[in-house]
XYZ file of C-alpha atoms in Angstrom:
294
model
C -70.909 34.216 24.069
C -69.309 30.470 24.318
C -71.382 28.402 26.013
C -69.965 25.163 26.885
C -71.084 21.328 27.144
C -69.653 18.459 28.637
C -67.386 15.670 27.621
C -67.700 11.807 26.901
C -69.415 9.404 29.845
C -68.410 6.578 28.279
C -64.764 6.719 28.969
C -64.868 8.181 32.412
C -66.858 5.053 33.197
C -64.376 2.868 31.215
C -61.930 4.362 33.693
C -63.609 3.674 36.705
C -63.827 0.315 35.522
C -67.399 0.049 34.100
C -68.699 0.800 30.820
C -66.119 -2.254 29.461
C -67.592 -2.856 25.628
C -70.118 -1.882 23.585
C -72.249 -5.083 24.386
C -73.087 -4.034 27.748
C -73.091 -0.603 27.537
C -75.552 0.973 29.248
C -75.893 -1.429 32.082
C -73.725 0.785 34.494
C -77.369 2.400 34.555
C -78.356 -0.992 36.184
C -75.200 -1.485 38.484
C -73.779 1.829 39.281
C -76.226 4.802 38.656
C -74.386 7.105 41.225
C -71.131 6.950 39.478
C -73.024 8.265 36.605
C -74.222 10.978 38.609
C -71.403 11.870 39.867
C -69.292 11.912 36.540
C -72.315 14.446 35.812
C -71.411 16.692 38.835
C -67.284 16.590 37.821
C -68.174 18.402 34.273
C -70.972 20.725 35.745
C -67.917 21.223 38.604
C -65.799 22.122 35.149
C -67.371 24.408 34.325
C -70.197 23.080 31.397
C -73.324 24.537 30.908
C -74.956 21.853 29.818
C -74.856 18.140 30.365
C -76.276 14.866 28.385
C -78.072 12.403 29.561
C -76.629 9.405 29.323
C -78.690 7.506 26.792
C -76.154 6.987 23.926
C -76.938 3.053 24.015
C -80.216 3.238 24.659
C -81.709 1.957 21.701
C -83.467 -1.136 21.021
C -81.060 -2.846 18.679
C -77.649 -2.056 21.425
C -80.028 -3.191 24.501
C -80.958 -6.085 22.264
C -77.559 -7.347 21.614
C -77.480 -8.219 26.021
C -81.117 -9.016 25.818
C -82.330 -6.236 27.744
C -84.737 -4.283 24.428
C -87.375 -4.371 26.854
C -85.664 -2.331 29.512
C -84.984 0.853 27.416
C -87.831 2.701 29.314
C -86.721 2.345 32.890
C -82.988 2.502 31.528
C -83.707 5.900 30.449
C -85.746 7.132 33.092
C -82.633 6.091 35.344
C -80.587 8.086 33.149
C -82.792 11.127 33.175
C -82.733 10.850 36.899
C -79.123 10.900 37.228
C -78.604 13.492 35.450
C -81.089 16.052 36.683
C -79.947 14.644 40.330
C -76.635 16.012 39.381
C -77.817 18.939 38.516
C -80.014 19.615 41.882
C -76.689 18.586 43.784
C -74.419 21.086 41.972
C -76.717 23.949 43.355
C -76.484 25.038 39.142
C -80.098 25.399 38.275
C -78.537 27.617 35.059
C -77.153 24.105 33.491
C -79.033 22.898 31.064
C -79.909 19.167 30.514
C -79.828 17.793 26.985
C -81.688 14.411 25.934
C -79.659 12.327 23.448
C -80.595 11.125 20.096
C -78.361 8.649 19.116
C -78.020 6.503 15.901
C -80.479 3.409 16.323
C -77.928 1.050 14.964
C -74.139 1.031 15.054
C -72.151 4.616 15.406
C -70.380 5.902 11.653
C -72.662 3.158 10.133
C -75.432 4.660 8.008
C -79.047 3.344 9.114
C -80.582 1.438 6.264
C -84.217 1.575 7.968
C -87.657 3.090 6.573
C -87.937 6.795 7.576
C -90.999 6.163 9.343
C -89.806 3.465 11.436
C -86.725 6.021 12.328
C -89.029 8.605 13.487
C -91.491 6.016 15.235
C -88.311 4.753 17.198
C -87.025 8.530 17.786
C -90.432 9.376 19.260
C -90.216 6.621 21.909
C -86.820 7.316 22.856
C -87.737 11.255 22.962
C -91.108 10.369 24.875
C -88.938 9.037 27.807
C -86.859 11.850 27.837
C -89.216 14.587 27.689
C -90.313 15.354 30.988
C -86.696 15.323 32.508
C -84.987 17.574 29.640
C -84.371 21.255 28.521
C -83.510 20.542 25.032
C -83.185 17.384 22.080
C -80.005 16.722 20.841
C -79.846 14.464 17.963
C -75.904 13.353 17.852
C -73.468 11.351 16.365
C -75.707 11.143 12.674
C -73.999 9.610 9.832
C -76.748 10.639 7.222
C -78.623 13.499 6.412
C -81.850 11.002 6.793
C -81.152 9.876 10.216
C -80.326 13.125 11.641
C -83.897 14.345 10.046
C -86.250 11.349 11.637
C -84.516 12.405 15.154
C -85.271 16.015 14.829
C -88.979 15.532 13.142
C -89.287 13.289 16.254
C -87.869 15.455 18.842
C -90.468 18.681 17.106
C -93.299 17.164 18.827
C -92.262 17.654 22.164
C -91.708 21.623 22.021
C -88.640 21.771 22.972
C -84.902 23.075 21.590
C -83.627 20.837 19.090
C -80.210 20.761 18.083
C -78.362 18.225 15.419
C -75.390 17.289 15.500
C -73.202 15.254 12.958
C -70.241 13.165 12.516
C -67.405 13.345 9.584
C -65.067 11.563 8.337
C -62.013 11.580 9.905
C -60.103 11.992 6.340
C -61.617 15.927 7.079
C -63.008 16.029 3.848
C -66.122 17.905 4.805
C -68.346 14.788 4.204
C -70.638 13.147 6.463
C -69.743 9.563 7.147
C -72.795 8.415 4.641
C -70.870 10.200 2.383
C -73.284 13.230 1.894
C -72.055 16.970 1.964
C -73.540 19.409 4.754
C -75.828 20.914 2.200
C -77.184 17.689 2.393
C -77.599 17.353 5.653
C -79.015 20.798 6.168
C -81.531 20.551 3.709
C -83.203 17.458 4.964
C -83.911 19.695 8.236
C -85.210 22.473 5.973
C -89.315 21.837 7.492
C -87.550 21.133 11.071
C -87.122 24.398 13.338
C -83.171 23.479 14.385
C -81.700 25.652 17.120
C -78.131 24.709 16.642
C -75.994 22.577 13.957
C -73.228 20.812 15.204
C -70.275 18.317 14.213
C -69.578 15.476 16.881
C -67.560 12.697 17.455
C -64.731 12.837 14.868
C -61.097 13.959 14.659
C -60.007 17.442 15.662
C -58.942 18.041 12.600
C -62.355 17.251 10.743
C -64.025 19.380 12.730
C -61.525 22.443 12.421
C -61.447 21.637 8.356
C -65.374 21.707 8.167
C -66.110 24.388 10.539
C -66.099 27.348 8.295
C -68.192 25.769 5.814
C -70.834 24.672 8.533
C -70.519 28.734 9.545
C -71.096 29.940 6.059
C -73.652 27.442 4.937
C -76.253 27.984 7.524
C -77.585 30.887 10.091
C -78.111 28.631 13.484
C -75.967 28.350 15.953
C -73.115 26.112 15.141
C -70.547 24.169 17.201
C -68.595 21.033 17.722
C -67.173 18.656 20.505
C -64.739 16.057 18.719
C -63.606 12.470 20.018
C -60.246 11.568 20.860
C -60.165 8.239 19.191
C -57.628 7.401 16.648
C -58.663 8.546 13.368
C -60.683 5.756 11.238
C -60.629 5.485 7.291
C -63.955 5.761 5.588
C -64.421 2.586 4.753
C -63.824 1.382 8.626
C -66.235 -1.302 9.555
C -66.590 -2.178 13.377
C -65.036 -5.593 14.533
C -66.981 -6.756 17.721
C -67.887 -4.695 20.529
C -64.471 -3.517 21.676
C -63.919 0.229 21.938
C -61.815 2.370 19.303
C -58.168 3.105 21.346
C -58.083 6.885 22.209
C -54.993 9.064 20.996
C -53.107 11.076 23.746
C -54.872 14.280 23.138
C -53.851 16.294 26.246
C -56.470 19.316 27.814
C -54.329 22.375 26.201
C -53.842 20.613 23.059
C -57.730 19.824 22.547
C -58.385 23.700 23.413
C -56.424 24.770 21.026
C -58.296 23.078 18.278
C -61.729 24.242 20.018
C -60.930 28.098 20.460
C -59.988 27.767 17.085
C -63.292 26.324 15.965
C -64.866 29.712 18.312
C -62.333 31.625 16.196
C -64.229 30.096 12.978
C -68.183 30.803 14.527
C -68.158 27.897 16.840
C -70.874 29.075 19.445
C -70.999 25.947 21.384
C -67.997 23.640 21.924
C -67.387 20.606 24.054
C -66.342 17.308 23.719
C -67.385 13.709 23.432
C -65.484 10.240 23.657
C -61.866 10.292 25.673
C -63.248 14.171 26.673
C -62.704 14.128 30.356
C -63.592 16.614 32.984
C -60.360 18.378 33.044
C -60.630 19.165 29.020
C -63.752 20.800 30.018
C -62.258 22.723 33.165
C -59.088 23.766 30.737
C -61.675 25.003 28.098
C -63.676 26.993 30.956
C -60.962 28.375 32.092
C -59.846 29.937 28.480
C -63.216 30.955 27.503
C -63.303 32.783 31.042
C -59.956 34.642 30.656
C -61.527 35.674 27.048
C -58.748 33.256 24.944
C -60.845 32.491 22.027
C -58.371 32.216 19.385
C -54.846 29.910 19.861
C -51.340 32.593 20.290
């Protein structure tokens, strides 16, 4: 069985004109809750199973760079409320909500903070979310230590916990600290991990490392790449603009993902420049039973 998650909020709200930078994001919470809502409803209206809450930049250090740090709990209740709204409108009480545990710093960058001050953060973030969530999921880590903290933070609240992390786009199998999955699997070796995943890098990094993830470890594995332009390792961010996306159409994305099913994938979605209509084309496949490309 396939089961299916949604695609990227931040661009749908880029495209409804909010969500402009990475300054501010998160502040559509503030202005425009209901479009996040209903951006919700169009990929439960897909076809996903589960949805994210949108709490990507809800982190002290992103809410600090526009001065609102102090607002990440109501920020994330708002969040949690949108989503599980969503939800309650679809008339779907099968979808599944997922809490997001994102990096506490900058996205690809690896987090040069204490381990303990990782997991106290994590446990804050997770605190907020618990009540309104079905499951953790820990996304977007660069390093095998970051993805760790999240999950031994999310393991006190007794709920799924699934990690997810993001490559290189050179699809060298490495994580963007550098470190190889074995790496990053073994730091969750004390953690009980539902799922392993790969997030928020090229197609083709995902489809390169897929059958190594599959070999290397017995949870259930998946993936939901970006469609940003591929980025070199050594890529630094410039500002607070967003990457430009590549024109990565809904049949062409499938045809990387039911390859990734084709390869153990269990779970499959997709994250930044993902839109609803990837999603529907990918429901729509898994439904007719086309898990592997013609």
């Amino acid at each position: 069985m396939t089961l299916l998650i949604d695609g990227g909020m931040g661009q749908e709200l880029r495209a409804r004109g909010l969500n402009p930078d990475a300054k501010t994001a998160g502040q559509a919470l503030i202005d425009s809750p209901k479009v996040i809502q209903e951006v919700h409803e169009e990929f439960i209206s897909a076809g996903a199973e589960i949805i994210t809450v949108w709490n990507y930049a809800l982190t002290k250090h992103r809410l600090g760079l526009s001065n609102m740090a102090n607002m990440i709990d109501e920020m994330t209740r708002i969040a949690v409320e949108m989503a599980n709204e969503a939800r309650e409108r679809a008339g779907n009480s099968k979808v599944r909500i997922a809490g997001c545990l994102p990096p506490l710093r900058e996205s690809y960058q690896t987090n040069k903070q204490e381990v303990s001050s990782m997991i106290e953060e994590y446990t804050e973030i997770a605190r907020c979310l618990a009540p309104g969530v079905d499951l953790f999921l820990c996304e977007t880590m660069s390093s095998a230590a970051e993805a760790a903290a999240a999950a031994k933070a999310a393991s006190i609240f007794g709920k799924p916990i699934w990690v997810s992390w993001t490559l290189r786009d050179e699809a060298d199998g490495l994580l963007r600290s550098g470190e190889t999955l074995d790496d990053a699997l073994a730091a969750l070796d004390e953690i009980s991990i539902e799922a392993t995943l790969l997030n928020c890098c090229d197609v083709t990094a995902v489809g390169n490392a897929m059958p190594s993830l599959r070999a290397k470890t017995t949870h259930s594995i998946g993936a939901y790449a970006n469609a940003f332009t591929p980025i070199s390792k050594d890529w630094k961010r410039d500002g607070n603009h967003f990457r430009e996306l590549q024109d990565l159409t809904p049949e062409t994305y499938a045809d990387h993902a039911l390859l990734w099913c084709a390869d153990g994938a269990e779970v499959i979605g997709g994250c930044c420049g993902i839109g609803p209509a990837h999603i529907a084309n990918l429901r729509e496949r898994i439904d007719k039973g086309m898990l592997a490309v013609n």
